[in-house]
Structures are given as C-alpha cells and as structure tokens.
C-alpha cells in the first residue's frame, strides 16, 4: 500500500454538514499533498472535486499544489455551499484567484 493513501487510522465521515440527515458511513481520507509531495514536481493534468459544499475548503487546503494542476472541475450546488458557510461567488473567486477560469453550467429547462 502506498504510504500516501490513508488507512484505517484516517477515517472520516461521509457527511460533514450539521444535521446532515440520512445515513452516514465512515470513509477513508487523505490530504492531496500527501499523495503528491513537493519533492515530486510532476504536473497534475486533471482534478475533480465533488464534496457536497466543502469545495472551497478543499481548494484552500490544496495550497501550493494548486500551482501544479492544469485543469480542475468542481461540481457544486448553491444549497450545499450555503449550508457549509460559503457561496458560489466565493468559490468562483477563490478558483479565479488561483488562475483558473470559471464556468457555470445550468440544467436545461426540461430537467435534462
């Protein structure tokens, strides 16, 4: 097992929102900088973030690793962002501050 991958000692919750409701299941967690240490200076071609409202915190926690990412996508919903104390505008601002371009996709009016 790669030492950067988390083990049983690094368990987290599958839902961190207060009063998240529904069932919760422990999930293994790790920091991205543990997987991609500074001494390995390879580029990261693509990163996808979908953490139900905590996208802003994940991006903040990536630190210098952000400079090595070529393309990043975030799936975010305003309701979840607000329940985690942030907003879509704040998420767009932090992404743009790190040199990424932001795009917002809206569902079609027919729900597809």
PDB file of C-alpha atoms in Angstrom:
ATOM      1  CA  UNK A   1       0.000   0.000   0.000  1.00  0.00           C
ATOM      2  CA  UNK A   2       1.283   3.468  -0.913  1.00  0.00           C
ATOM      3  CA  UNK A   3       2.111   5.368   2.276  1.00  0.00           C
ATOM      4  CA  UNK A   4       0.234   8.422   0.934  1.00  0.00           C
ATOM      5  CA  UNK A   5      -3.048   6.518   0.763  1.00  0.00           C
ATOM      6  CA  UNK A   6      -4.960   6.635   4.010  1.00  0.00           C
ATOM      7  CA  UNK A   7      -5.563   3.596   6.124  1.00  0.00           C
ATOM      8  CA  UNK A   8      -7.954   2.628   8.874  1.00  0.00           C
ATOM      9  CA  UNK A   9      -6.459   5.254  11.195  1.00  0.00           C
ATOM     10  CA  UNK A  10      -7.597   8.071   8.883  1.00  0.00           C
ATOM     11  CA  UNK A  11     -11.341   7.618   8.779  1.00  0.00           C
ATOM     12  CA  UNK A  12     -13.702  10.499   8.150  1.00  0.00           C
ATOM     13  CA  UNK A  13     -17.434  10.941   7.869  1.00  0.00           C
ATOM     14  CA  UNK A  14     -19.269  10.739   4.559  1.00  0.00           C
ATOM     15  CA  UNK A  15     -21.347  13.779   5.542  1.00  0.00           C
ATOM     16  CA  UNK A  16     -19.793  16.652   7.491  1.00  0.00           C
ATOM     17  CA  UNK A  17     -22.734  19.068   7.346  1.00  0.00           C
ATOM     18  CA  UNK A  18     -24.501  19.719  10.655  1.00  0.00           C
ATOM     19  CA  UNK A  19     -27.741  17.749  10.811  1.00  0.00           C
ATOM     20  CA  UNK A  20     -26.781  16.132   7.511  1.00  0.00           C
ATOM     21  CA  UNK A  21     -29.589  13.659   7.871  1.00  0.00           C
ATOM     22  CA  UNK A  22     -29.741  10.315   6.171  1.00  0.00           C
ATOM     23  CA  UNK A  23     -27.346   7.508   6.774  1.00  0.00           C
ATOM     24  CA  UNK A  24     -23.671   8.167   7.315  1.00  0.00           C
ATOM     25  CA  UNK A  25     -20.806   5.822   6.586  1.00  0.00           C
ATOM     26  CA  UNK A  26     -17.131   6.244   7.519  1.00  0.00           C
ATOM     27  CA  UNK A  27     -14.850   6.846   4.532  1.00  0.00           C
ATOM     28  CA  UNK A  28     -11.069   6.754   4.202  1.00  0.00           C
ATOM     29  CA  UNK A  29      -9.491  10.178   3.806  1.00  0.00           C
ATOM     30  CA  UNK A  30      -6.117  11.644   2.949  1.00  0.00           C
ATOM     31  CA  UNK A  31      -4.656  15.024   2.058  1.00  0.00           C
ATOM     32  CA  UNK A  32      -3.781  15.555  -1.587  1.00  0.00           C
ATOM     33  CA  UNK A  33      -0.373  16.908  -0.659  1.00  0.00           C
ATOM     34  CA  UNK A  34       0.346  13.519   0.946  1.00  0.00           C
ATOM     35  CA  UNK A  35      -0.245  11.884  -2.439  1.00  0.00           C
ATOM     36  CA  UNK A  36       1.771  14.492  -4.357  1.00  0.00           C
ATOM     37  CA  UNK A  37       4.642  15.653  -2.129  1.00  0.00           C
ATOM     38  CA  UNK A  38       6.634  18.782  -3.054  1.00  0.00           C
ATOM     39  CA  UNK A  39       9.786  16.823  -3.901  1.00  0.00           C
ATOM     40  CA  UNK A  40       7.897  15.180  -6.770  1.00  0.00           C
ATOM     41  CA  UNK A  41       7.348  18.106  -9.133  1.00  0.00           C
ATOM     42  CA  UNK A  42       5.099  16.396 -11.700  1.00  0.00           C
ATOM     43  CA  UNK A  43       2.157  18.261 -13.197  1.00  0.00           C
ATOM     44  CA  UNK A  44      -1.358  17.146 -12.317  1.00  0.00           C
ATOM     45  CA  UNK A  45      -3.360  17.075 -15.551  1.00  0.00           C
ATOM     46  CA  UNK A  46      -6.886  16.944 -14.108  1.00  0.00           C
ATOM     47  CA  UNK A  47      -8.542  17.205 -10.695  1.00  0.00           C
ATOM     48  CA  UNK A  48     -12.257  16.721  -9.960  1.00  0.00           C
ATOM     49  CA  UNK A  49     -13.723  17.965  -6.696  1.00  0.00           C
ATOM     50  CA  UNK A  50     -17.220  16.961  -5.587  1.00  0.00           C
ATOM     51  CA  UNK A  51     -17.521  17.239  -1.818  1.00  0.00           C
ATOM     52  CA  UNK A  52     -21.089  18.452  -1.294  1.00  0.00           C
ATOM     53  CA  UNK A  53     -20.442  22.064  -0.336  1.00  0.00           C
ATOM     54  CA  UNK A  54     -16.898  21.832   1.012  1.00  0.00           C
ATOM     55  CA  UNK A  55     -15.226  22.611  -2.350  1.00  0.00           C
ATOM     56  CA  UNK A  56     -13.936  25.968  -1.094  1.00  0.00           C
ATOM     57  CA  UNK A  57     -12.258  24.330   1.906  1.00  0.00           C
ATOM     58  CA  UNK A  58     -10.705  21.606  -0.247  1.00  0.00           C
ATOM     59  CA  UNK A  59      -9.267  24.207  -2.639  1.00  0.00           C
ATOM     60  CA  UNK A  60      -7.951  26.296   0.275  1.00  0.00           C
ATOM     61  CA  UNK A  61      -6.326  23.185   1.708  1.00  0.00           C
ATOM     62  CA  UNK A  62      -4.535  22.355  -1.540  1.00  0.00           C
ATOM     63  CA  UNK A  63      -2.099  25.247  -1.053  1.00  0.00           C
ATOM     64  CA  UNK A  64       0.903  25.168  -3.390  1.00  0.00           C
ATOM     65  CA  UNK A  65      -0.426  22.010  -5.027  1.00  0.00           C
ATOM     66  CA  UNK A  66      -2.844  24.236  -6.992  1.00  0.00           C
ATOM     67  CA  UNK A  67       0.082  25.633  -8.990  1.00  0.00           C
ATOM     68  CA  UNK A  68       0.713  22.150 -10.422  1.00  0.00           C
ATOM     69  CA  UNK A  69      -2.868  21.485 -11.603  1.00  0.00           C
ATOM     70  CA  UNK A  70      -3.643  22.076 -15.279  1.00  0.00           C
ATOM     71  CA  UNK A  71      -7.433  21.563 -15.228  1.00  0.00           C
ATOM     72  CA  UNK A  72      -9.801  21.439 -12.258  1.00  0.00           C
ATOM     73  CA  UNK A  73     -13.529  20.844 -12.194  1.00  0.00           C
ATOM     74  CA  UNK A  74     -15.855  21.328  -9.228  1.00  0.00           C
ATOM     75  CA  UNK A  75     -19.400  20.104  -9.002  1.00  0.00           C
ATOM     76  CA  UNK A  76     -21.145  22.419  -6.579  1.00  0.00           C
ATOM     77  CA  UNK A  77     -24.702  23.296  -5.608  1.00  0.00           C
ATOM     78  CA  UNK A  78     -25.545  26.676  -4.022  1.00  0.00           C
ATOM     79  CA  UNK A  79     -27.695  24.996  -1.345  1.00  0.00           C
ATOM     80  CA  UNK A  80     -24.808  22.794  -0.179  1.00  0.00           C
ATOM     81  CA  UNK A  81     -22.286  25.632  -0.376  1.00  0.00           C
ATOM     82  CA  UNK A  82     -24.528  27.824   1.799  1.00  0.00           C
ATOM     83  CA  UNK A  83     -25.044  25.030   4.339  1.00  0.00           C
ATOM     84  CA  UNK A  84     -21.237  24.878   4.651  1.00  0.00           C
ATOM     85  CA  UNK A  85     -20.881  28.627   5.203  1.00  0.00           C
ATOM     86  CA  UNK A  86     -19.827  29.739   1.727  1.00  0.00           C
ATOM     87  CA  UNK A  87     -21.346  30.636  -1.643  1.00  0.00           C
ATOM     88  CA  UNK A  88     -20.937  30.034  -5.360  1.00  0.00           C
ATOM     89  CA  UNK A  89     -19.495  33.546  -5.706  1.00  0.00           C
ATOM     90  CA  UNK A  90     -16.854  32.818  -3.045  1.00  0.00           C
ATOM     91  CA  UNK A  91     -15.996  29.522  -4.761  1.00  0.00           C
ATOM     92  CA  UNK A  92     -15.636  31.245  -8.149  1.00  0.00           C
ATOM     93  CA  UNK A  93     -13.480  33.960  -6.551  1.00  0.00           C
ATOM     94  CA  UNK A  94     -11.028  31.511  -4.965  1.00  0.00           C
ATOM     95  CA  UNK A  95     -10.789  29.456  -8.168  1.00  0.00           C
ATOM     96  CA  UNK A  96     -10.136  32.603 -10.228  1.00  0.00           C
ATOM     97  CA  UNK A  97      -7.553  33.867  -7.716  1.00  0.00           C
ATOM     98  CA  UNK A  98      -5.552  30.712  -8.399  1.00  0.00           C
ATOM     99  CA  UNK A  99      -5.515  31.345 -12.151  1.00  0.00           C
ATOM    100  CA  UNK A 100      -8.345  29.064 -13.229  1.00  0.00           C
ATOM    101  CA  UNK A 101     -11.254  30.155 -15.410  1.00  0.00           C
ATOM    102  CA  UNK A 102     -14.732  29.575 -14.004  1.00  0.00           C
ATOM    103  CA  UNK A 103     -17.751  28.389 -15.929  1.00  0.00           C
ATOM    104  CA  UNK A 104     -21.234  27.761 -14.611  1.00  0.00           C
ATOM    105  CA  UNK A 105     -23.443  25.108 -16.185  1.00  0.00           C
ATOM    106  CA  UNK A 106     -27.171  25.242 -15.559  1.00  0.00           C
ATOM    107  CA  UNK A 107     -29.606  22.350 -16.117  1.00  0.00           C
ATOM    108  CA  UNK A 108     -31.856  22.592 -19.154  1.00  0.00           C
ATOM    109  CA  UNK A 109     -35.351  23.908 -18.520  1.00  0.00           C
ATOM    110  CA  UNK A 110     -36.783  20.465 -19.283  1.00  0.00           C
ATOM    111  CA  UNK A 111     -34.751  18.965 -16.404  1.00  0.00           C
ATOM    112  CA  UNK A 112     -32.224  17.112 -18.565  1.00  0.00           C
TER     113      UNK A 112
END
